[in-house]
Amino acid sequence: AQSVSQHNHHVILSEAASLELGCNYSYGGTVNLFWYVQYPGQHLQLLLKYFSGDPLVKGIKGFEAEFIKSKFSFNLRKPSVQWSDTAEYFCAVLNSGGGADGLTFGKGTHLIIQP
Amino acid sequence: EAQVTQNPRYLITVTGKKLTVTCSQNMNHEYMSWYRQDPGLGLRQIYYSMNVEVTDKGDVPEGYKVSRKEKRNFPLILESPSPNQTSLYFCASSLTGTGIGNTIYFGEGSWLTVV
């Protein structure tokens, strides 16, 4: 079965610091990759997605992610974080197999931005 | 507005008392799914449905039932809730499934506590 690893379960940063959240997946075939954000008390919202083409993907709120196929990675980045970025972030992978195993989530990274 | 709607958003119930969490989407999506989110475990899939009258077990189906009589609705049924089903539940949908090219849309979540 495929798996998704988010290496940092909790991250604390100061405002204006740069952010990089790691995501690695195990599936070797064609994949679609997503980052979702969950603000406190709210549902999951799509930050960005990679389907094909340019491996550097830009999303909402100044976030971007880079797909590196050779490293099975899809790390999320933001050059300067804000207090409002405090949230839980989930990496998710769709593989070409489809079905129940087609969508796998990481366990999430809880990001806290200190003013 | 395109959305996935869940009800109730918050519920406290007692062990053994049957309950249903409703989910409705207005995007004419074929695929719908239920997840539960628990601290440190991320999102785990309970059941999914590829289309009307087609449902399948996800990773953690024990203690749950679903039905898909209409395309827009996918209720989650707990016949005899137990405390270990205390969790945050998300309904999700996508156009044609979890294959390549799909984006998954989430509801706002239902907080369920079983005492």
CSV table of C-alpha atoms in Angstrom, one decimal:
chain,number,residue,atom,x,y,z
A,1,ALA,CA,0.0,0.0,0.0
A,2,GLN,CA,1.2,3.5,-0.7
A,3,SER,CA,2.0,5.9,2.1
A,4,VAL,CA,2.5,9.6,2.6
A,5,SER,CA,5.0,10.9,5.1
A,6,GLN,CA,5.0,14.4,6.6
A,7,HIS,CA,8.1,14.7,8.5
A,8,ASN,CA,7.2,17.5,10.8
A,9,HIS,CA,4.2,17.0,13.0
A,10,HIS,CA,4.5,20.4,14.8
A,11,VAL,CA,6.3,23.5,13.5
A,12,ILE,CA,6.6,26.8,15.3
A,13,LEU,CA,7.9,29.8,13.4
A,14,SER,CA,8.0,33.5,13.9
A,15,GLU,CA,6.2,35.9,11.5
A,16,ALA,CA,8.2,36.7,8.4
A,17,ALA,CA,10.2,33.4,8.7
A,18,SER,CA,10.4,31.2,5.7
A,19,LEU,CA,8.5,27.9,5.7
A,20,GLU,CA,9.2,24.5,4.2
A,21,LEU,CA,7.0,21.5,5.1
A,22,GLY,CA,8.2,18.1,3.9
A,23,CYS,CA,6.1,15.5,2.1
A,24,ASN,CA,7.2,12.2,0.7
A,25,TYR,CA,5.1,9.5,-0.9
A,26,SER,CA,5.8,5.9,-1.7
A,27,TYR,CA,3.9,5.3,-5.0
A,28,GLY,CA,6.2,4.9,-8.0
A,29,GLY,CA,3.7,5.4,-10.8
A,30,THR,CA,1.8,8.5,-12.1
A,31,VAL,CA,0.6,10.6,-9.2
A,32,ASN,CA,-1.4,13.8,-8.6
A,33,LEU,CA,-0.3,15.7,-5.5
A,34,PHE,CA,-2.2,18.1,-3.2
A,35,TRP,CA,-1.6,20.3,-0.3
A,36,TYR,CA,-4.7,21.0,1.9
A,37,VAL,CA,-4.9,23.5,4.7
A,38,GLN,CA,-7.3,23.3,7.7
A,39,TYR,CA,-7.7,26.5,9.7
A,40,PRO,CA,-8.8,26.1,13.3
A,41,GLY,CA,-12.4,24.9,13.4
A,42,GLN,CA,-12.8,24.8,9.6
A,43,HIS,CA,-12.8,22.3,6.8
A,44,LEU,CA,-10.0,21.3,4.5
A,45,GLN,CA,-9.3,23.8,1.8
A,46,LEU,CA,-7.2,23.1,-1.3
A,47,LEU,CA,-3.9,25.1,-1.3
A,48,LEU,CA,-2.4,23.8,-4.5
A,49,LYS,CA,-2.2,20.8,-6.7
A,50,TYR,CA,0.1,19.2,-9.2
A,51,PHE,CA,-1.2,17.2,-12.1
A,52,SER,CA,1.5,17.5,-14.7
A,53,GLY,CA,3.8,20.0,-16.4
A,54,ASP,CA,5.9,22.5,-14.5
A,55,PRO,CA,7.0,20.8,-11.3
A,56,LEU,CA,6.9,24.1,-9.4
A,57,VAL,CA,3.3,24.8,-8.5
A,58,LYS,CA,2.0,28.1,-7.2
A,59,GLY,CA,-1.1,28.1,-5.0
A,60,ILE,CA,-3.2,30.5,-3.0
A,61,LYS,CA,-2.0,32.8,-0.2
A,62,GLY,CA,1.6,32.8,-1.5
A,63,PHE,CA,2.3,29.1,-1.1
A,64,GLU,CA,4.2,27.0,-3.6
A,65,ALA,CA,5.3,23.4,-3.8
A,66,GLU,CA,7.9,21.6,-5.9
A,67,PHE,CA,7.4,18.1,-7.2
A,68,ILE,CA,10.7,16.2,-7.4
A,69,LYS,CA,10.0,12.9,-8.9
A,70,SER,CA,13.4,11.4,-8.2
A,71,LYS,CA,12.9,12.1,-4.5
A,72,PHE,CA,9.2,11.2,-4.3
A,73,SER,CA,8.7,14.6,-2.7
A,74,PHE,CA,6.3,17.4,-2.8
A,75,ASN,CA,7.4,20.0,-0.3
A,76,LEU,CA,5.4,23.0,0.6
A,77,ARG,CA,7.1,26.4,0.8
A,78,LYS,CA,6.3,30.0,1.6
A,79,PRO,CA,9.0,32.7,1.7
A,80,SER,CA,7.5,34.8,4.5
A,81,VAL,CA,4.8,33.4,6.8
A,82,GLN,CA,2.1,35.4,8.6
A,83,TRP,CA,0.2,34.8,11.8
A,84,SER,CA,-2.9,33.9,9.8
A,85,ASP,CA,-1.0,30.9,8.4
A,86,THR,CA,-1.4,29.1,11.7
A,87,ALA,CA,-3.2,25.9,10.7
A,88,GLU,CA,-2.9,22.2,10.0
A,89,TYR,CA,-1.4,21.3,6.6
A,90,PHE,CA,-2.1,18.0,4.9
A,91,CYS,CA,-0.2,16.5,1.9
A,92,ALA,CA,-2.3,14.1,-0.2
A,93,VAL,CA,-1.5,11.8,-3.1
A,94,LEU,CA,-3.7,10.4,-5.8
A,95,ASN,CA,-2.2,7.5,-7.7
A,96,SER,CA,-3.2,6.2,-11.0
A,97,GLY,CA,-4.7,3.1,-9.5
A,98,GLY,CA,-7.8,4.8,-8.4
A,99,GLY,CA,-10.4,3.3,-6.0
A,100,ALA,CA,-10.2,3.4,-2.2
A,101,ASP,CA,-6.5,3.3,-2.3
A,102,GLY,CA,-6.3,6.1,-4.8
A,103,LEU,CA,-6.2,9.0,-2.3
A,104,THR,CA,-3.8,8.9,0.7
A,105,PHE,CA,-3.3,11.6,3.2
A,106,GLY,CA,-0.3,12.3,5.4
A,107,LYS,CA,-0.9,12.7,9.1
A,108,GLY,CA,-0.7,16.4,9.0
A,109,THR,CA,1.7,19.2,10.2
A,110,HIS,CA,0.4,21.6,12.8
A,111,LEU,CA,2.0,25.0,12.0
A,112,ILE,CA,2.0,27.7,14.7
A,113,ILE,CA,3.1,31.2,13.7
A,114,GLN,CA,4.1,33.4,16.6
A,115,PRO,CA,3.5,37.2,16.3
B,1,GLU,CA,-22.0,28.1,-4.9
B,2,ALA,CA,-20.3,24.7,-5.2
B,3,GLN,CA,-20.2,23.0,-1.9
B,4,VAL,CA,-20.4,19.9,0.2
B,5,THR,CA,-22.8,20.3,3.1
B,6,GLN,CA,-22.7,18.1,6.2
B,7,ASN,CA,-25.2,18.0,9.1
B,8,PRO,CA,-25.0,18.1,12.0
B,9,ARG,CA,-21.8,20.1,12.5
B,10,TYR,CA,-21.7,19.2,16.2
B,11,LEU,CA,-23.3,16.3,18.0
B,12,ILE,CA,-23.0,14.7,21.4
B,13,THR,CA,-24.7,11.3,21.7
B,14,VAL,CA,-24.8,8.3,24.0
B,15,THR,CA,-23.4,4.8,23.4
B,16,GLY,CA,-25.7,2.7,21.3
B,17,LYS,CA,-28.0,5.4,20.1
B,18,LYS,CA,-28.2,5.2,16.3
B,19,LEU,CA,-27.3,8.4,14.5
B,20,THR,CA,-27.0,9.6,10.9
B,21,VAL,CA,-24.7,12.3,9.6
B,22,THR,CA,-26.0,13.7,6.3
B,23,CYS,CA,-23.8,14.8,3.4
B,24,SER,CA,-25.0,16.6,0.3
B,25,GLN,CA,-23.1,18.0,-2.7
B,26,ASN,CA,-24.5,20.3,-5.4
B,27,MET,CA,-21.8,19.7,-8.0
B,28,ASN,CA,-23.2,16.6,-9.7
B,29,HIS,CA,-20.2,14.7,-8.6
B,30,GLU,CA,-20.2,10.9,-9.0
B,31,TYR,CA,-17.7,10.1,-6.3
B,32,MET,CA,-18.4,10.7,-2.6
B,33,SER,CA,-16.5,9.6,0.4
B,34,TRP,CA,-16.4,9.8,4.2
B,35,TYR,CA,-13.2,10.3,6.3
B,36,ARG,CA,-12.6,10.5,10.0
B,37,GLN,CA,-9.8,12.7,11.4
B,38,ASP,CA,-8.1,11.8,14.6
B,39,PRO,CA,-5.1,13.6,16.3
B,40,GLY,CA,-1.8,12.1,15.0
B,41,LEU,CA,-3.6,9.8,12.5
B,42,GLY,CA,-4.6,12.3,9.8
B,43,LEU,CA,-7.5,11.5,7.6
B,44,ARG,CA,-8.6,7.9,7.2
B,45,GLN,CA,-11.3,6.8,4.7
B,46,ILE,CA,-14.4,5.1,6.1
B,47,TYR,CA,-16.5,4.4,3.0
B,48,TYR,CA,-16.7,5.7,-0.5
B,49,SER,CA,-19.1,5.6,-3.4
B,50,MET,CA,-18.2,5.7,-7.1
B,51,ASN,CA,-21.8,6.4,-8.1
B,52,VAL,CA,-25.5,5.8,-7.2
B,53,GLU,CA,-26.0,2.4,-5.5
B,54,VAL,CA,-22.3,1.7,-5.6
B,55,THR,CA,-20.5,1.8,-2.2
B,56,ASP,CA,-17.2,0.2,-1.0
B,57,LYS,CA,-15.3,0.0,2.3
B,58,GLY,CA,-12.4,2.3,2.9
B,59,ASP,CA,-9.6,1.7,5.5
B,60,VAL,CA,-11.7,1.9,8.7
B,61,PRO,CA,-15.3,0.8,7.9
B,62,GLU,CA,-16.1,-1.1,11.1
B,63,GLY,CA,-19.1,0.3,12.9
B,64,TYR,CA,-20.3,2.4,10.0
B,65,LYS,CA,-22.8,2.1,7.2
B,66,VAL,CA,-23.5,4.2,4.2
B,67,SER,CA,-26.1,4.4,1.4
B,68,ARG,CA,-26.1,6.2,-2.0
B,69,LYS,CA,-29.7,6.2,-3.2
B,70,GLU,CA,-29.3,9.6,-4.9
B,71,LYS,CA,-26.3,11.1,-6.6
B,72,ARG,CA,-26.2,14.2,-4.4
B,73,ASN,CA,-26.5,12.5,-1.0
B,74,PHE,CA,-24.3,10.1,0.9
B,75,PRO,CA,-25.3,9.7,4.6
B,76,LEU,CA,-23.1,8.1,7.2
B,77,ILE,CA,-24.9,5.8,9.6
B,78,LEU,CA,-23.7,4.7,13.0
B,79,GLU,CA,-26.0,2.0,14.0
B,80,SER,CA,-24.6,1.6,17.6
B,81,PRO,CA,-22.1,4.3,18.3
B,82,SER,CA,-19.3,3.7,20.7
B,83,PRO,CA,-16.8,6.1,22.4
B,84,ASN,CA,-14.0,5.1,20.0
B,85,GLN,CA,-16.1,6.7,17.2
B,86,THR,CA,-15.7,10.1,18.8
B,87,SER,CA,-14.0,12.0,16.0
B,88,LEU,CA,-14.2,14.7,13.4
B,89,TYR,CA,-15.9,13.4,10.3
B,90,PHE,CA,-15.5,14.8,6.8
B,91,CYS,CA,-17.5,14.1,3.7
B,92,ALA,CA,-15.8,14.7,0.4
B,93,SER,CA,-16.7,14.5,-3.3
B,94,SER,CA,-15.1,14.7,-6.7
B,95,LEU,CA,-16.3,14.6,-10.3
B,96,THR,CA,-15.4,11.1,-11.3
B,97,GLY,CA,-13.4,9.5,-8.5
B,98,THR,CA,-9.9,9.4,-7.1
B,99,GLY,CA,-8.2,8.9,-10.4
B,100,ILE,CA,-5.7,11.2,-12.0
B,101,GLY,CA,-7.1,14.7,-12.8
B,102,ASN,CA,-9.7,14.8,-10.0
B,103,THR,CA,-9.8,17.3,-7.2
B,104,ILE,CA,-11.4,16.3,-3.9
B,105,TYR,CA,-13.8,18.8,-2.3
B,106,PHE,CA,-14.5,18.6,1.4
B,107,GLY,CA,-17.4,19.5,3.7
B,108,GLU,CA,-16.9,21.6,6.8
B,109,GLY,CA,-16.7,18.6,9.1
B,110,SER,CA,-18.9,17.1,11.8
B,111,TRP,CA,-17.7,16.9,15.4
B,112,LEU,CA,-19.1,13.8,17.0
B,113,THR,CA,-18.7,12.9,20.6
B,114,VAL,CA,-20.0,9.5,21.9
B,115,VAL,CA,-20.3,9.3,25.7
